[in-house]
N, CA, C and O of each residue as an XYZ file, in Angstrom:
500
protein
N       1.418     -1.256     -0.265
C      -0.168     -0.315     -0.028
C       0.714      1.488      0.103
O       0.169      2.566     -0.137
N       2.168      1.260      0.551
C       2.988      2.168      0.899
C       3.377      2.410     -0.826
O       3.381      3.568     -1.243
N       3.670      1.361     -1.696
C       4.408      1.665     -2.363
C       3.606      2.237     -3.338
O       4.099      2.917     -4.238
N       2.486      2.039     -3.251
C       1.460      2.403     -3.982
C       1.045      4.111     -3.470
O       1.078      4.961     -4.360
N       0.923      4.252     -3.011
C       1.192      5.935     -2.547
C       2.204      6.885     -3.058
O       2.111      7.914     -3.728
N       2.954      6.396     -2.670
C       4.691      6.619     -3.303
C       4.873      6.805     -4.781
O       5.470      7.786     -5.225
N       4.305      5.761     -5.634
C       4.419      5.636     -6.850
C       3.368      7.023     -6.810
O       3.949      8.107     -6.750
N       1.789      7.038     -6.841
C       0.876      8.062     -7.035
C       1.396      9.010     -6.708
O       0.959      9.897     -7.441
N       2.638      9.723     -5.506
C       2.759     11.082     -5.194
C       3.776     11.250     -6.312
O       3.596     12.258     -6.996
N       4.728     10.538     -6.617
C       5.605     10.504     -7.753
C       4.894     10.761     -9.157
O       5.478     11.535     -9.916
N       3.991     10.333     -9.477
C       3.265     10.723    -10.514
C       2.603     11.874    -10.627
O       2.359     12.278    -11.764
N       2.174     12.643     -9.477
C       1.323     13.435     -9.317
C       2.724     15.309     -9.418
O       2.681     16.483     -9.785
N       3.576     14.428     -8.874
C       4.513     15.135     -8.794
C       5.398     15.554     -9.977
O       5.982     16.629    -10.103
N       5.388     14.173    -11.094
C       5.486     14.437    -12.688
C       5.117     15.501    -13.110
O       5.872     16.362    -13.562
N       3.237     15.631    -12.970
C       2.259     15.961    -14.084
C       1.865     17.068    -13.282
O       0.893     17.724    -13.656
N       2.287     17.288    -12.549
C       2.648     19.281    -12.110
C       3.922     19.707    -12.931
O       3.928     20.683    -13.681
N       5.074     18.825    -12.700
C       6.165     19.514    -13.088
C       6.542     20.162    -14.937
O       7.347     20.937    -15.453
N       5.220     19.134    -15.472
C       4.804     19.113    -16.577
C       3.920     19.973    -16.817
O       3.793     20.423    -17.956
N       3.218     20.327    -15.899
C       2.152     21.731    -16.024
C       2.953     22.693    -16.463
O       2.897     23.325    -17.517
N       4.074     22.792    -15.144
C       5.042     24.040    -15.097
C       5.111     24.027    -15.900
O       4.063     24.338    -16.466
N       6.542     23.623    -17.020
C       7.078     23.737    -18.392
C       5.901     24.000    -19.016
O       5.859     25.218    -18.849
N       4.792     23.689    -19.690
C       3.583     24.352    -20.345
C       3.199     25.626    -20.079
O       3.124     26.586    -20.846
N       2.915     25.529    -18.689
C       2.774     27.303    -18.212
C       3.649     27.950    -18.454
O       3.426     28.978    -19.093
N       5.125     27.603    -18.019
C       6.249     28.401    -18.200
C       6.348     28.890    -20.103
O       6.306     30.057    -20.492
N       6.456     27.883    -20.854
C       6.149     27.928    -22.749
C       5.197     28.849    -22.796
O       5.480     29.929    -23.315
N       3.914     28.636    -22.286
C       3.096     29.777    -22.691
C       3.360     31.164    -21.939
O       2.523     32.009    -22.254
N       3.756     31.346    -21.561
C       4.441     32.603    -20.661
C       5.170     32.702    -21.378
O       4.672     33.607    -22.048
N       6.282     32.416    -21.949
C       7.050     33.173    -22.711
C       6.776     33.387    -23.864
O       7.402     34.288    -24.423
N       5.480     32.443    -24.819
C       5.070     32.739    -26.416
C       4.031     33.950    -25.926
O       3.405     34.373    -26.897
N       3.779     34.431    -25.031
C       2.651     35.383    -24.922
C       4.169     36.878    -24.694
O       4.159     37.959    -25.284
N       4.980     36.519    -23.948
C       5.865     37.672    -23.629
C       6.374     37.918    -24.872
O       6.509     39.108    -25.156
N       6.902     36.571    -26.224
C       7.204     36.952    -27.590
C       6.178     38.147    -28.001
O       6.430     39.345    -28.129
N       4.674     37.309    -28.205
C       3.722     38.348    -28.982
C       4.128     39.813    -28.081
O       4.698     40.682    -28.740
N       3.958     39.993    -27.178
C       4.094     41.570    -26.285
C       5.087     42.007    -27.048
O       4.856     43.046    -27.666
N       6.190     41.479    -27.190
C       7.392     42.203    -27.670
C       7.368     43.069    -29.276
O       7.711     44.171    -29.703
N       6.676     41.682    -29.867
C       6.844     42.001    -31.522
C       5.441     43.279    -31.364
O       5.428     44.416    -31.835
N       4.566     42.714    -30.694
C       3.438     43.888    -30.846
C       4.030     45.176    -30.493
O       3.479     46.228    -30.817
N       5.362     45.134    -29.705
C       5.571     47.091    -29.676
C       6.148     47.301    -29.952
O       6.459     48.490    -29.889
N       7.082     46.207    -30.680
C       8.237     47.080    -31.882
C       7.195     47.135    -33.236
O       7.617     47.924    -34.082
N       6.031     46.516    -33.578
C       5.655     46.862    -34.392
C       5.209     48.385    -34.378
O       5.467     49.229    -35.236
N       4.679     48.500    -33.527
C       3.970     49.992    -32.964
C       5.171     50.761    -33.013
O       5.053     51.701    -33.799
N       6.543     50.681    -32.324
C       7.487     51.405    -32.364
C       7.838     51.911    -33.762
O       8.165     53.033    -34.146
N       7.583     50.116    -34.766
C       8.409     50.861    -35.981
C       6.950     52.109    -36.641
O       7.256     53.180    -37.163
N       5.864     51.786    -36.511
C       4.770     52.518    -37.258
C       4.829     53.777    -36.503
O       4.882     54.678    -37.341
N       4.843     54.193    -35.489
C       5.275     55.753    -34.816
C       6.341     56.061    -35.842
O       6.043     56.824    -36.761
N       7.444     55.590    -35.780
C       8.641     56.088    -36.339
C       8.743     56.335    -38.171
O       9.635     56.753    -38.909
N       8.066     56.094    -38.279
C       7.819     55.439    -39.994
C       6.645     56.515    -40.223
O       6.757     56.861    -41.399
N       5.462     57.267    -39.571
C       4.533     58.118    -39.406
C       5.422     59.345    -39.135
O       5.119     60.406    -39.681
N       6.760     59.259    -38.136
C       7.312     61.056    -37.316
C       7.905     60.746    -38.847
O       7.427     61.383    -39.787
N       8.811     59.893    -39.050
C       9.632     59.995    -40.651
C       8.852     60.685    -41.583
O       9.404     61.600    -42.194
N       7.442     60.382    -41.862
C       6.937     60.550    -42.803
C       6.704     61.911    -42.864
O       7.012     62.378    -43.960
N       6.128     62.967    -41.818
C       5.925     64.092    -41.329
C       7.322     65.071    -41.358
O       7.354     66.275    -41.609
N       8.215     64.374    -41.096
C       9.427     65.353    -41.384
C       9.237     65.565    -42.791
O       8.900     66.687    -43.171
N       9.402     64.683    -43.566
C      10.382     64.036    -45.098
C       8.923     64.951    -45.753
O       9.228     65.652    -46.717
N       7.856     64.998    -45.463
C       6.738     65.743    -46.275
C       7.086     67.613    -46.219
O       6.939     68.437    -47.121
N       7.606     67.818    -44.723
C       8.233     69.256    -44.315
C       9.476     69.368    -45.365
O       9.646     70.528    -45.742
N      10.238     68.568    -45.833
C      11.406     68.804    -46.072
C      11.642     68.240    -47.833
O      10.765     67.790    -48.570
N      12.633     68.381    -48.049
C      12.403     68.039    -49.731
C      13.611     66.498    -50.081
O      13.611     65.668    -50.991
N      14.338     66.653    -49.105
C      15.102     65.044    -49.200
C      14.766     63.777    -48.798
O      15.053     63.314    -47.694
N      13.947     62.992    -49.980
C      13.110     62.635    -49.441
C      13.922     60.920    -49.296
O      13.773     59.984    -48.511
N      14.909     61.192    -50.647
C      15.760     60.168    -50.227
C      16.099     59.226    -48.584
O      15.673     58.223    -48.013
N      16.911     60.083    -48.403
C      17.481     60.565    -47.210
C      16.555     59.611    -46.062
O      16.863     58.590    -45.448
N      15.417     60.352    -46.076
C      14.484     59.776    -45.584
C      13.790     58.103    -45.217
O      13.423     57.588    -44.161
N      13.841     57.543    -46.835
C      14.037     56.409    -46.908
C      15.000     55.693    -46.208
O      14.875     54.984    -45.210
N      15.691     55.892    -46.674
C      17.217     55.237    -45.739
C      17.016     55.067    -44.857
O      17.139     53.876    -44.568
N      16.501     56.113    -43.552
C      16.542     56.135    -42.765
C      15.087     55.577    -42.114
O      14.735     55.746    -40.946
N      14.475     55.003    -42.967
C      13.187     54.317    -42.436
C      13.651     53.273    -42.376
O      13.700     52.780    -41.249
N      14.114     52.589    -43.362
C      14.864     51.441    -44.175
C      15.833     50.631    -42.703
O      15.705     49.523    -42.180
N      16.864     51.887    -42.390
C      17.503     51.533    -41.225
C      17.372     51.173    -40.193
O      18.116     50.370    -39.630
N      15.828     51.998    -39.459
C      15.603     51.962    -38.365
C      14.797     50.609    -38.379
O      15.081     49.968    -37.367
N      13.822     49.909    -39.240
C      13.356     48.341    -39.198
C      14.495     47.783    -39.563
O      14.341     46.592    -39.293
N      15.925     47.982    -40.176
C      16.115     46.793    -39.904
C      17.009     46.639    -38.496
O      17.443     45.591    -38.018
N      17.175     48.209    -37.898
C      17.396     48.104    -36.525
C      16.921     47.524    -35.590
O      17.545     47.150    -34.597
N      15.458     47.347    -35.860
C      14.081     46.842    -34.887
C      14.162     44.963    -35.048
O      14.205     43.968    -34.324
N      14.142     45.350    -36.570
C      14.000     43.849    -36.566
C      15.305     42.762    -35.854
O      15.023     41.688    -35.322
N      16.154     43.079    -35.927
C      17.590     42.455    -35.497
C      17.375     42.658    -34.029
O      17.536     41.662    -33.324
N      17.054     43.730    -33.481
C      16.327     43.657    -31.695
C      15.629     42.316    -31.424
O      15.841     41.371    -30.664
N      14.365     42.733    -32.705
C      12.887     41.619    -31.817
C      14.085     40.374    -32.392
O      14.383     39.674    -31.425
N      14.648     40.034    -33.360
C      15.262     38.534    -33.060
C      16.143     38.086    -32.047
O      16.200     36.882    -31.799
N      16.965     39.056    -31.315
C      17.546     38.823    -30.512
C      16.811     38.816    -29.496
O      17.552     38.214    -28.719
N      15.865     39.049    -28.905
C      14.968     38.980    -27.571
C      14.105     37.633    -27.804
O      13.553     37.082    -26.852
N      14.055     37.338    -28.585
C      13.331     36.192    -29.118
C      14.518     35.307    -29.262
O      14.192     34.474    -28.417
N      15.623     34.895    -29.706
C      16.359     34.096    -29.480
C      16.797     34.145    -27.695
O      16.709     33.044    -27.151
N      17.211     35.222    -26.860
C      17.424     34.842    -25.233
C      15.961     34.481    -24.751
O      15.983     33.792    -23.731
N      14.952     34.713    -25.130
C      13.670     33.854    -24.112
C      13.793     32.388    -24.720
O      13.763     31.384    -24.008
N      13.949     32.357    -26.243
C      13.889     31.187    -25.912
C      15.104     29.822    -25.430
O      14.961     28.601    -25.494
N      16.111     30.539    -25.021
C      16.871     30.800    -24.672
C      16.606     30.205    -23.367
O      16.583     29.020    -23.034
N      16.360     31.564    -22.512
C      15.828     31.084    -21.106
C      14.617     30.122    -20.499
O      14.441     29.762    -19.335
N      13.854     29.834    -21.679
C      13.307     28.852    -21.901
C      13.631     27.353    -21.724
O      13.135     26.638    -20.853
N      14.541     26.960    -22.676
C      15.349     25.931    -22.672
C      15.778     25.383    -21.330
O      15.442     24.289    -20.875
N      16.897     26.661    -20.503
C      17.444     26.472    -19.444
C      16.270     25.949    -18.668
O      16.229     24.791    -18.251
N      15.256     26.888    -18.476
C      14.130     26.670    -17.672
C      13.694     24.961    -17.285
O      13.612     24.432    -16.176
N      13.445     24.327    -18.758
C      12.706     23.128    -18.890
C      14.255     21.775    -18.405
O      14.240     20.737    -17.743
N      15.263     22.441    -19.071
C      15.935     21.437    -18.638
C      16.377     21.344    -17.376
O      16.801     20.265    -16.964
N      16.334     22.716    -16.396
C      16.323     22.996    -15.201
C      15.210     22.069    -14.245
O      15.317     21.762    -13.058
N      14.225     21.781    -15.112
C      12.583     21.358    -14.127
C      13.144     19.691    -14.493
O      12.647     18.756    -13.865
N      13.938     19.505    -15.287
C      13.824     17.917    -15.762
C      14.836     17.210    -15.042
O      14.970     16.106    -14.514
N      15.596     18.404    -15.241
C      16.904     17.463    -13.921
C      16.488     17.686    -12.594
O      16.802     16.652    -12.005
N      15.879     18.571    -11.676
C      14.800     18.387    -10.675
C      14.363     16.824    -10.511
O      14.737     15.967     -9.711
N      13.351     16.788    -11.666
C      12.441     15.743    -11.909
C      13.170     14.137    -11.556
O      12.705     13.216    -10.884
N      14.512     14.241    -12.317
C      15.648     13.236    -12.492
C      15.501     12.870    -11.004
O      14.925     11.939    -10.442
N      16.554     14.411    -10.347
C      17.141     14.170     -8.711
C      15.615     13.242     -8.052
O      15.670     12.226     -7.360
N      14.761     13.716     -8.362
C      13.428     13.164     -7.257
C      13.325     12.439     -7.384
O      12.780     11.866     -6.440
N      13.653     11.598     -8.537
C      13.201     10.104     -8.933
C      14.029      9.145     -8.552
O      13.705      7.995     -8.256
N      15.223      9.654     -8.555
C      16.468      8.714     -7.905
C      16.246      8.970     -5.908
O      16.453      8.158     -5.007
N      15.952      9.849     -5.866
C      15.722     10.021     -4.559
C      14.830      9.215     -3.848
O      15.098      8.896     -2.689
N      13.469      8.726     -4.571
C      12.904      7.871     -4.691
C      13.048      6.601     -4.731
O      12.661      5.792     -3.888
N      13.840      6.313     -6.123
C      14.217      4.961     -6.361
C      14.827      4.063     -5.182
O      14.415      2.904     -5.213
N      15.715      4.358     -4.161
C      15.798      2.709     -3.092
C      15.044      3.310     -1.895
O      15.392      3.091     -0.735
N      14.061      4.030     -2.211
C      12.780      3.928     -0.946
C      11.754      2.803     -1.446
O      11.111      2.037     -0.729
N      11.752      2.879     -2.751
C      10.972      2.274     -4.161
C      11.276      0.248     -3.815
O      10.598     -0.757     -3.603
N      12.911      0.695     -3.973
C      13.150     -0.866     -4.222
C      13.534     -1.380     -2.549
O      13.580     -2.564     -2.216
N      13.704     -0.600     -1.925
C      13.528     -1.005     -0.357
C      12.611     -1.695      0.602
O      12.886     -2.447      1.536
N      11.186     -1.167      0.053
C       9.837     -1.375      0.244
C       9.574     -2.433     -0.424
O       9.072     -3.385      0.173
N       9.811     -2.504     -1.626
C       8.878     -3.457     -2.578
C      10.339     -5.365     -2.515
O       9.962     -6.452     -2.954
N      12.204     -5.082     -1.708
C      12.331     -5.718     -1.351
C      11.460     -6.932     -0.150
O      11.170     -8.127     -0.086
N      11.356     -5.957      0.469
C      10.854     -6.002      1.787
C       9.399     -6.653      1.886
O       9.234     -7.452      2.808
N       8.497     -6.433      1.168
C       7.556     -6.909      0.496
C       7.549     -8.418      0.276
O       6.922     -9.354      0.771
N       8.655     -8.269     -0.824
C       9.206     -9.881     -1.549
C       9.569    -11.001     -0.561
O       9.438    -12.222     -0.638
N      10.312     -9.799      0.862
C      10.906    -11.219      1.735
C       9.843    -11.784      2.688
O       9.860    -12.807      3.373
N       8.733    -10.643      2.509
C       7.668    -11.201      3.549
C       6.539    -12.295      2.748
O       6.136    -13.368      3.197
N       6.254    -11.787      1.701
C       5.413    -12.554      0.923
C       6.440    -14.238      0.544
O       5.827    -15.293      0.383
N       7.774    -14.184      0.474
C       8.372    -15.514      0.194
C       8.496    -16.297      2.048
O       8.664    -17.447      2.454
N       8.400    -15.615      2.396
C       8.035    -16.386      3.915
C       7.229    -17.419      4.604
O       7.356    -18.453      5.261
N       5.944    -16.267      3.910
C       4.898    -17.135      4.026
C       4.702    -18.341      2.820
O       3.770    -19.141      2.892
């Protein structure tokens, strides 16, 4: 009976850790989406400001080059942020899996001991 309880607790712990990994991944996806939306809004604001400035001045080719440079910089920043968030997600997932392995390795001797004790008791009868 005790072994079954320990196994059920281990199963519950594994399910909770899996749920934690899923929640972390969902939160990180939401953060990535929010960052992308913020940068798109920033790009639009910068483009509108540059269009307003360019309409008052005669140098339109310089403003187009400035717009392209700003868009490229913002895209590079978005890519770097997404890569950093993905690395953090992978690190957290690996840490949770290692923690899970440590817990399982902790309970393994206990389960082995109880199962051998039960086997000894059953064979004596």
